[in-house]
PDB file of C-alpha atoms in Angstrom:
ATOM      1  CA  UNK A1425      67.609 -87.019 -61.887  1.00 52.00           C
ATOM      2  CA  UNK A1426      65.132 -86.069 -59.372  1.00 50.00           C
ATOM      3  CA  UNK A1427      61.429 -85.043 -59.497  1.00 46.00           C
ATOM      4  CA  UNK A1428      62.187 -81.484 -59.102  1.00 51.00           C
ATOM      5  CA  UNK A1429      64.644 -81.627 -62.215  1.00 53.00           C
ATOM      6  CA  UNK A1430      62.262 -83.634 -64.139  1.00 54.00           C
ATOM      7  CA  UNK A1431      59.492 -81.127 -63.241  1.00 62.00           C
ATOM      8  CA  UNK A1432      61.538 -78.426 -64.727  1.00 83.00           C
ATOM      9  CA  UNK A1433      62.158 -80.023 -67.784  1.00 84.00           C
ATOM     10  CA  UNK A1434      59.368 -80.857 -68.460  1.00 90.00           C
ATOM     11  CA  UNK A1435      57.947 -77.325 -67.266  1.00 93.00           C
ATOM     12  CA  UNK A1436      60.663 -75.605 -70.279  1.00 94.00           C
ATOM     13  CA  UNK A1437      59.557 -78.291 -73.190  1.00 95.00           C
ATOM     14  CA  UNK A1438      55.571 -77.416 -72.358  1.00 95.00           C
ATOM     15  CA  UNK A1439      56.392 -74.042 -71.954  1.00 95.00           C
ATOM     16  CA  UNK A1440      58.280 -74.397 -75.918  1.00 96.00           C
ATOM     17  CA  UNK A1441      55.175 -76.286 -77.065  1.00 96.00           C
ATOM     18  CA  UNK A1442      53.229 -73.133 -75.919  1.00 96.00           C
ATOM     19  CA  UNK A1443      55.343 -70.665 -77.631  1.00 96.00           C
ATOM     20  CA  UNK A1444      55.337 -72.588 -80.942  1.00 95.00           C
ATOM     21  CA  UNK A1445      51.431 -73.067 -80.729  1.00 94.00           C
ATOM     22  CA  UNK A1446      51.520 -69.501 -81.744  1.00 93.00           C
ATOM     23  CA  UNK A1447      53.618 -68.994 -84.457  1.00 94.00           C
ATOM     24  CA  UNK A1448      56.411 -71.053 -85.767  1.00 95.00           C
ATOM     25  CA  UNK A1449      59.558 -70.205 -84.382  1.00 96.00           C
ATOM     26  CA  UNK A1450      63.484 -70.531 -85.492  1.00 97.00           C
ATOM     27  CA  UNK A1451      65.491 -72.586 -82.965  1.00 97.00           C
ATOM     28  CA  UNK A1452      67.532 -69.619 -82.121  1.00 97.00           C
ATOM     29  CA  UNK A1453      64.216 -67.235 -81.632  1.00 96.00           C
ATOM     30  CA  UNK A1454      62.994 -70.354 -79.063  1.00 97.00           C
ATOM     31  CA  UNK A1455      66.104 -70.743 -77.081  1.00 96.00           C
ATOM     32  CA  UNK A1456      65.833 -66.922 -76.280  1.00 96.00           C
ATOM     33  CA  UNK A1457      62.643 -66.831 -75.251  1.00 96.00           C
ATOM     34  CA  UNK A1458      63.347 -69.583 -72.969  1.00 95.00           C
ATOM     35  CA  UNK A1459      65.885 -68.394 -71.198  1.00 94.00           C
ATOM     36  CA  UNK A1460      64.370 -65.399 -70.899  1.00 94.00           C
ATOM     37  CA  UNK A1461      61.668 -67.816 -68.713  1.00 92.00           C
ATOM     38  CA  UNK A1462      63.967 -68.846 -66.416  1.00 91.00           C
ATOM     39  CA  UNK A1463      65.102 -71.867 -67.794  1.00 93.00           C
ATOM     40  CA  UNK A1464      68.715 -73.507 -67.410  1.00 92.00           C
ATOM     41  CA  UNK A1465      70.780 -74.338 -70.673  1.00 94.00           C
ATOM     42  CA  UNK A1466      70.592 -77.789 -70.138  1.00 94.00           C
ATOM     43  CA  UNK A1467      66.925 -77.949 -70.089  1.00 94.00           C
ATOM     44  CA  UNK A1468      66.725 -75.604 -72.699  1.00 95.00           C
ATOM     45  CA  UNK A1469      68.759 -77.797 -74.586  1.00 96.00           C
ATOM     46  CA  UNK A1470      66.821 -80.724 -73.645  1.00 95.00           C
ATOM     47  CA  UNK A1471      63.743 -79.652 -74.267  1.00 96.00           C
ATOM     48  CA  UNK A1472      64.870 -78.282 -78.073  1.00 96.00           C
ATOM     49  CA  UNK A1473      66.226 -81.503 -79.106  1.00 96.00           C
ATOM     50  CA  UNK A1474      62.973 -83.121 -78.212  1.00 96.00           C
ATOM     51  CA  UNK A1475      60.929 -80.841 -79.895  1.00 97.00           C
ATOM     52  CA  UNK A1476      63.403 -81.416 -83.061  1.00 96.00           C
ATOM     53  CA  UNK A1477      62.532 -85.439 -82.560  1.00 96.00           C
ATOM     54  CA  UNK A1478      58.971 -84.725 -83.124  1.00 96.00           C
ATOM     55  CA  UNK A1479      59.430 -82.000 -86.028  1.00 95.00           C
ATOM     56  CA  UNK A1480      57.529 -79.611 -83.937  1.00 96.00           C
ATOM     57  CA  UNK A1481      60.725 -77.496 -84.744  1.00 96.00           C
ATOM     58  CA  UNK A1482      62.388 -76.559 -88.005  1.00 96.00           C
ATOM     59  CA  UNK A1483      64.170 -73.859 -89.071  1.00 96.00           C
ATOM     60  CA  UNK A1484      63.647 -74.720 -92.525  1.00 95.00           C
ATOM     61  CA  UNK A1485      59.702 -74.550 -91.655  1.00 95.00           C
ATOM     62  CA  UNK A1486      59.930 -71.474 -90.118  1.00 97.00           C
ATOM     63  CA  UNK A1487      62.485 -69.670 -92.915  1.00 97.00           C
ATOM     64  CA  UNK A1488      60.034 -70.208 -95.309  1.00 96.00           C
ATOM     65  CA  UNK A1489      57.081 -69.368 -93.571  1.00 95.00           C
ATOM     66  CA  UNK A1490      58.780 -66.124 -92.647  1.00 97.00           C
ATOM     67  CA  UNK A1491      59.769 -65.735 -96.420  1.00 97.00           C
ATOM     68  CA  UNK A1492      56.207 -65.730 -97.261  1.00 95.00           C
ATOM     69  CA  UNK A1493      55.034 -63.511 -94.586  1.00 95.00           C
ATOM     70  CA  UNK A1494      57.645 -60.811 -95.509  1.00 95.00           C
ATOM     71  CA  UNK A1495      57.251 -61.035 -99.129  1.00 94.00           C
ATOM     72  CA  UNK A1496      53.519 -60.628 -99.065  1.00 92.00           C
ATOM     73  CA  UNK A1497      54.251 -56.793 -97.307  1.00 90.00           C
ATOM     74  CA  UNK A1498      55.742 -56.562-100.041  1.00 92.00           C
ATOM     75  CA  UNK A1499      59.569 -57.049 -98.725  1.00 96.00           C
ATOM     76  CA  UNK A1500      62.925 -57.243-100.486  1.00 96.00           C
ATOM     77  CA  UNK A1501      65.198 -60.000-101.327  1.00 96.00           C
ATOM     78  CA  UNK A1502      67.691 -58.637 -99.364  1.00 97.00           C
ATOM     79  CA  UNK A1503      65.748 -57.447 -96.375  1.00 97.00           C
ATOM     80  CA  UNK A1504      64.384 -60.728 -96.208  1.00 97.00           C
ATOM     81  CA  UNK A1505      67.742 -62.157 -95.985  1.00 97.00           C
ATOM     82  CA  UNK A1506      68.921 -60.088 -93.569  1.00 97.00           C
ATOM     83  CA  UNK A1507      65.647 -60.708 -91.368  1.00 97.00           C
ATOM     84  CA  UNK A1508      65.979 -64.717 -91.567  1.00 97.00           C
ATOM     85  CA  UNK A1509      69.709 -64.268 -90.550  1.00 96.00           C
ATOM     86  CA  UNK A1510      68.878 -62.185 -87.667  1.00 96.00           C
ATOM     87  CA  UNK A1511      66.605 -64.503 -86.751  1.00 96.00           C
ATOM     88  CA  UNK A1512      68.944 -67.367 -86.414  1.00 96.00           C
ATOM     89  CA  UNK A1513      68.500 -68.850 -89.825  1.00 97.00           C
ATOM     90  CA  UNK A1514      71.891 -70.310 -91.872  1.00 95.00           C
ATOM     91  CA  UNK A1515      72.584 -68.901 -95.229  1.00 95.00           C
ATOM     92  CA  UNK A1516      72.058 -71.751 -96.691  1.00 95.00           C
ATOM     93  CA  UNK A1517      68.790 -72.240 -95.263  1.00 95.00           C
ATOM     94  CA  UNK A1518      67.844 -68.613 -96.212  1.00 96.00           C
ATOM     95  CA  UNK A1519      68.373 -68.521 -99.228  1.00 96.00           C
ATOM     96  CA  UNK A1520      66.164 -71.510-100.250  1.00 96.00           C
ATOM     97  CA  UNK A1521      63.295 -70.193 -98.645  1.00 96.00           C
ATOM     98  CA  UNK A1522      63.687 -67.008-100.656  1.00 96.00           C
ATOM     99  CA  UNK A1523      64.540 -68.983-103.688  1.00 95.00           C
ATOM    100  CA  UNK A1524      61.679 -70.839-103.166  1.00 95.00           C
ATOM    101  CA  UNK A1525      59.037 -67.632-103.123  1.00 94.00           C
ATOM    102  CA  UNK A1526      59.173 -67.890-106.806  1.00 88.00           C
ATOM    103  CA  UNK A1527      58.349 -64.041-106.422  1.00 92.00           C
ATOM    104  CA  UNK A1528      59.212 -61.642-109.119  1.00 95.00           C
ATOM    105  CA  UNK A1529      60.756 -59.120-106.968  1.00 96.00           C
ATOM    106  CA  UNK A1530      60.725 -56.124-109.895  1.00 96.00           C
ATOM    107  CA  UNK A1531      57.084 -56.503-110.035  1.00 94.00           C
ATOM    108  CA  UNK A1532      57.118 -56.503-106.032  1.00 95.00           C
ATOM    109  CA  UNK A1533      59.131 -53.335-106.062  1.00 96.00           C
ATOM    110  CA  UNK A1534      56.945 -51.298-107.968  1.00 95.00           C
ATOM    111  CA  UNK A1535      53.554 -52.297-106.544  1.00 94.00           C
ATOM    112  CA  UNK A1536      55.318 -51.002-103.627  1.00 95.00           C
ATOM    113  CA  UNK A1537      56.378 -48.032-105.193  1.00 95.00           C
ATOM    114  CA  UNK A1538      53.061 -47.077-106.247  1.00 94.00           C
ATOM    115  CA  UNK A1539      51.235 -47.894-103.264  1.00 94.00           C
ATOM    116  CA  UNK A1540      53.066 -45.365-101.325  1.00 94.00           C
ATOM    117  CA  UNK A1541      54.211 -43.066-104.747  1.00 93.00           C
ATOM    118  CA  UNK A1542      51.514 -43.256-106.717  1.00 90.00           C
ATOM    119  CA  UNK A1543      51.614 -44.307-110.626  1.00 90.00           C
ATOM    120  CA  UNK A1544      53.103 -41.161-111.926  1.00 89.00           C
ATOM    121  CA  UNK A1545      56.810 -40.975-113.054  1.00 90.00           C
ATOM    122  CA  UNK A1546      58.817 -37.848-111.514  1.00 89.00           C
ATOM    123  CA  UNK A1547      61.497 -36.344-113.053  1.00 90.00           C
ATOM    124  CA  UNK A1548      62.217 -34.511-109.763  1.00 92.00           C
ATOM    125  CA  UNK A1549      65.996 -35.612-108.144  1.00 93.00           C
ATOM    126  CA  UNK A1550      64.798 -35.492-104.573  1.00 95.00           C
ATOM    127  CA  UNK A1551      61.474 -36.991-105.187  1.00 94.00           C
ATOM    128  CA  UNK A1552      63.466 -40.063-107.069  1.00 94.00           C
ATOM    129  CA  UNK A1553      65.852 -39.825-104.334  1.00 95.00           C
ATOM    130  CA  UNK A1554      63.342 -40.142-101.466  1.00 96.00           C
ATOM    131  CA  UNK A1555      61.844 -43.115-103.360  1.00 96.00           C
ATOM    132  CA  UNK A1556      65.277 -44.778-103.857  1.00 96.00           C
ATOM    133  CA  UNK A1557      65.684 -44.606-100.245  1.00 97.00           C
ATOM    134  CA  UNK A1558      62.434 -46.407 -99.248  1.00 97.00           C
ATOM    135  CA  UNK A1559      62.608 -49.563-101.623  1.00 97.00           C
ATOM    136  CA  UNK A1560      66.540 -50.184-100.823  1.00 97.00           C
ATOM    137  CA  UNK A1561      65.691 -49.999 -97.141  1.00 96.00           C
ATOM    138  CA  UNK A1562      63.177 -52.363 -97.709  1.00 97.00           C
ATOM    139  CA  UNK A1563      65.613 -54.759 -99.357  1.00 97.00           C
ATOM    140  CA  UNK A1564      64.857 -54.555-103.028  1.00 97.00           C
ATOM    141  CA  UNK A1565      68.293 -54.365-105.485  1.00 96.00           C
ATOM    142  CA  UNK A1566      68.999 -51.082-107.446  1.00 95.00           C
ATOM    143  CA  UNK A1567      67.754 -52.879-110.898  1.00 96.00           C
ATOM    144  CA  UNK A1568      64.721 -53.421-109.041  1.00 96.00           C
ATOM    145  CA  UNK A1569      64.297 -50.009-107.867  1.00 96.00           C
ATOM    146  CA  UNK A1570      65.098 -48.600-111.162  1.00 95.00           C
ATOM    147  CA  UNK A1571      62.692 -49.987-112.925  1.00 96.00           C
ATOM    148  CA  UNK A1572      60.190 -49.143-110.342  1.00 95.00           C
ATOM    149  CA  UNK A1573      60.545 -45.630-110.098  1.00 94.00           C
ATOM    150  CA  UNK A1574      61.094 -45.132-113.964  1.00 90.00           C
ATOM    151  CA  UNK A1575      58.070 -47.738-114.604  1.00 82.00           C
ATOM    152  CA  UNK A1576      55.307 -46.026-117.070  1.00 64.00           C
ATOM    153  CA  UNK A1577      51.952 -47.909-118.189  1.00 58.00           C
ATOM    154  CA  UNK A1578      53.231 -47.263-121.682  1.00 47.00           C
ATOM    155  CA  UNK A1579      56.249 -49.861-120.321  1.00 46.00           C
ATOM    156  CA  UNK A1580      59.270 -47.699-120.101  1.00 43.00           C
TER     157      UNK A1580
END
């Protein structure tokens, strides 16, 4: 190995302990933000496995960090899911950071729903419709968005 090789390496796992000083990061998130630096598979590779050796990266970190994040918005089971995969994450691994929100996801639907609804119940098709729409896209199931949009005070 010469100096020049060394100096790369070495350039690729500073330039990963940069990245991650910002945010945690998946493994799959890192190794595309490396190569889009410049930086050669191998010492991409390198560098990764070293920063796995110190636990400076974990998917299992990150997946539940993320977990949080989106469920604060508030987010969906599902979207969340979907997000984590996307993002590199296992099933596996996804779905214990979800399971691990401990979040009661009906409750998250309809704060949602009446954040950007308001309280009131409609009877109207298109106005149930419309809100349908937004809380599946945002990953919540159909139980959950039923009892959102039919929620009263009265507890319908």
């Amino acid at each position: 190995m010469t100096l020049l090789e060394f100096k790369t390496m070495q350039d690729c796992y500073n330039s990963a302990l940069w990245i991650l000083g910002a945010r945690e990061h998946s493994e799959k998130e890192l190794r595309d933000k490396l190569a889009r630096k410049g930086f050669s598979e191998t010492e991409i590779h390198d560098a990764i496995v070293r920063l796995l050796e110190y636990n400076y990266l974990s998917d299992e970190r990150f997946a539940s960090s993320f977990a949080r994040s989106r469920a604060s918005k508030p987010l969906g089971k599902q979207r969340i899911l979907n997000e984590l995969r996307m993002k590199g994450i296992n099933d596996d691994a996804a779905k214990k950071a979800v399971d691990e929100l401990d979040a009661d996801w009906f409750e998250l639907a309809l704060q949602l729903k009446q954040k950007k609804f308001g309280i009131a119940v409609t009877n109207d098709y298109k106005e149930k419709s419309k809100q349908t729409r937004y809380l599946v896209y945002r990953g919540f199931s159909f139980d959950e968005v039923k009892y959102a949009i039919e929620h009263t005070e009265l507890g319908s």
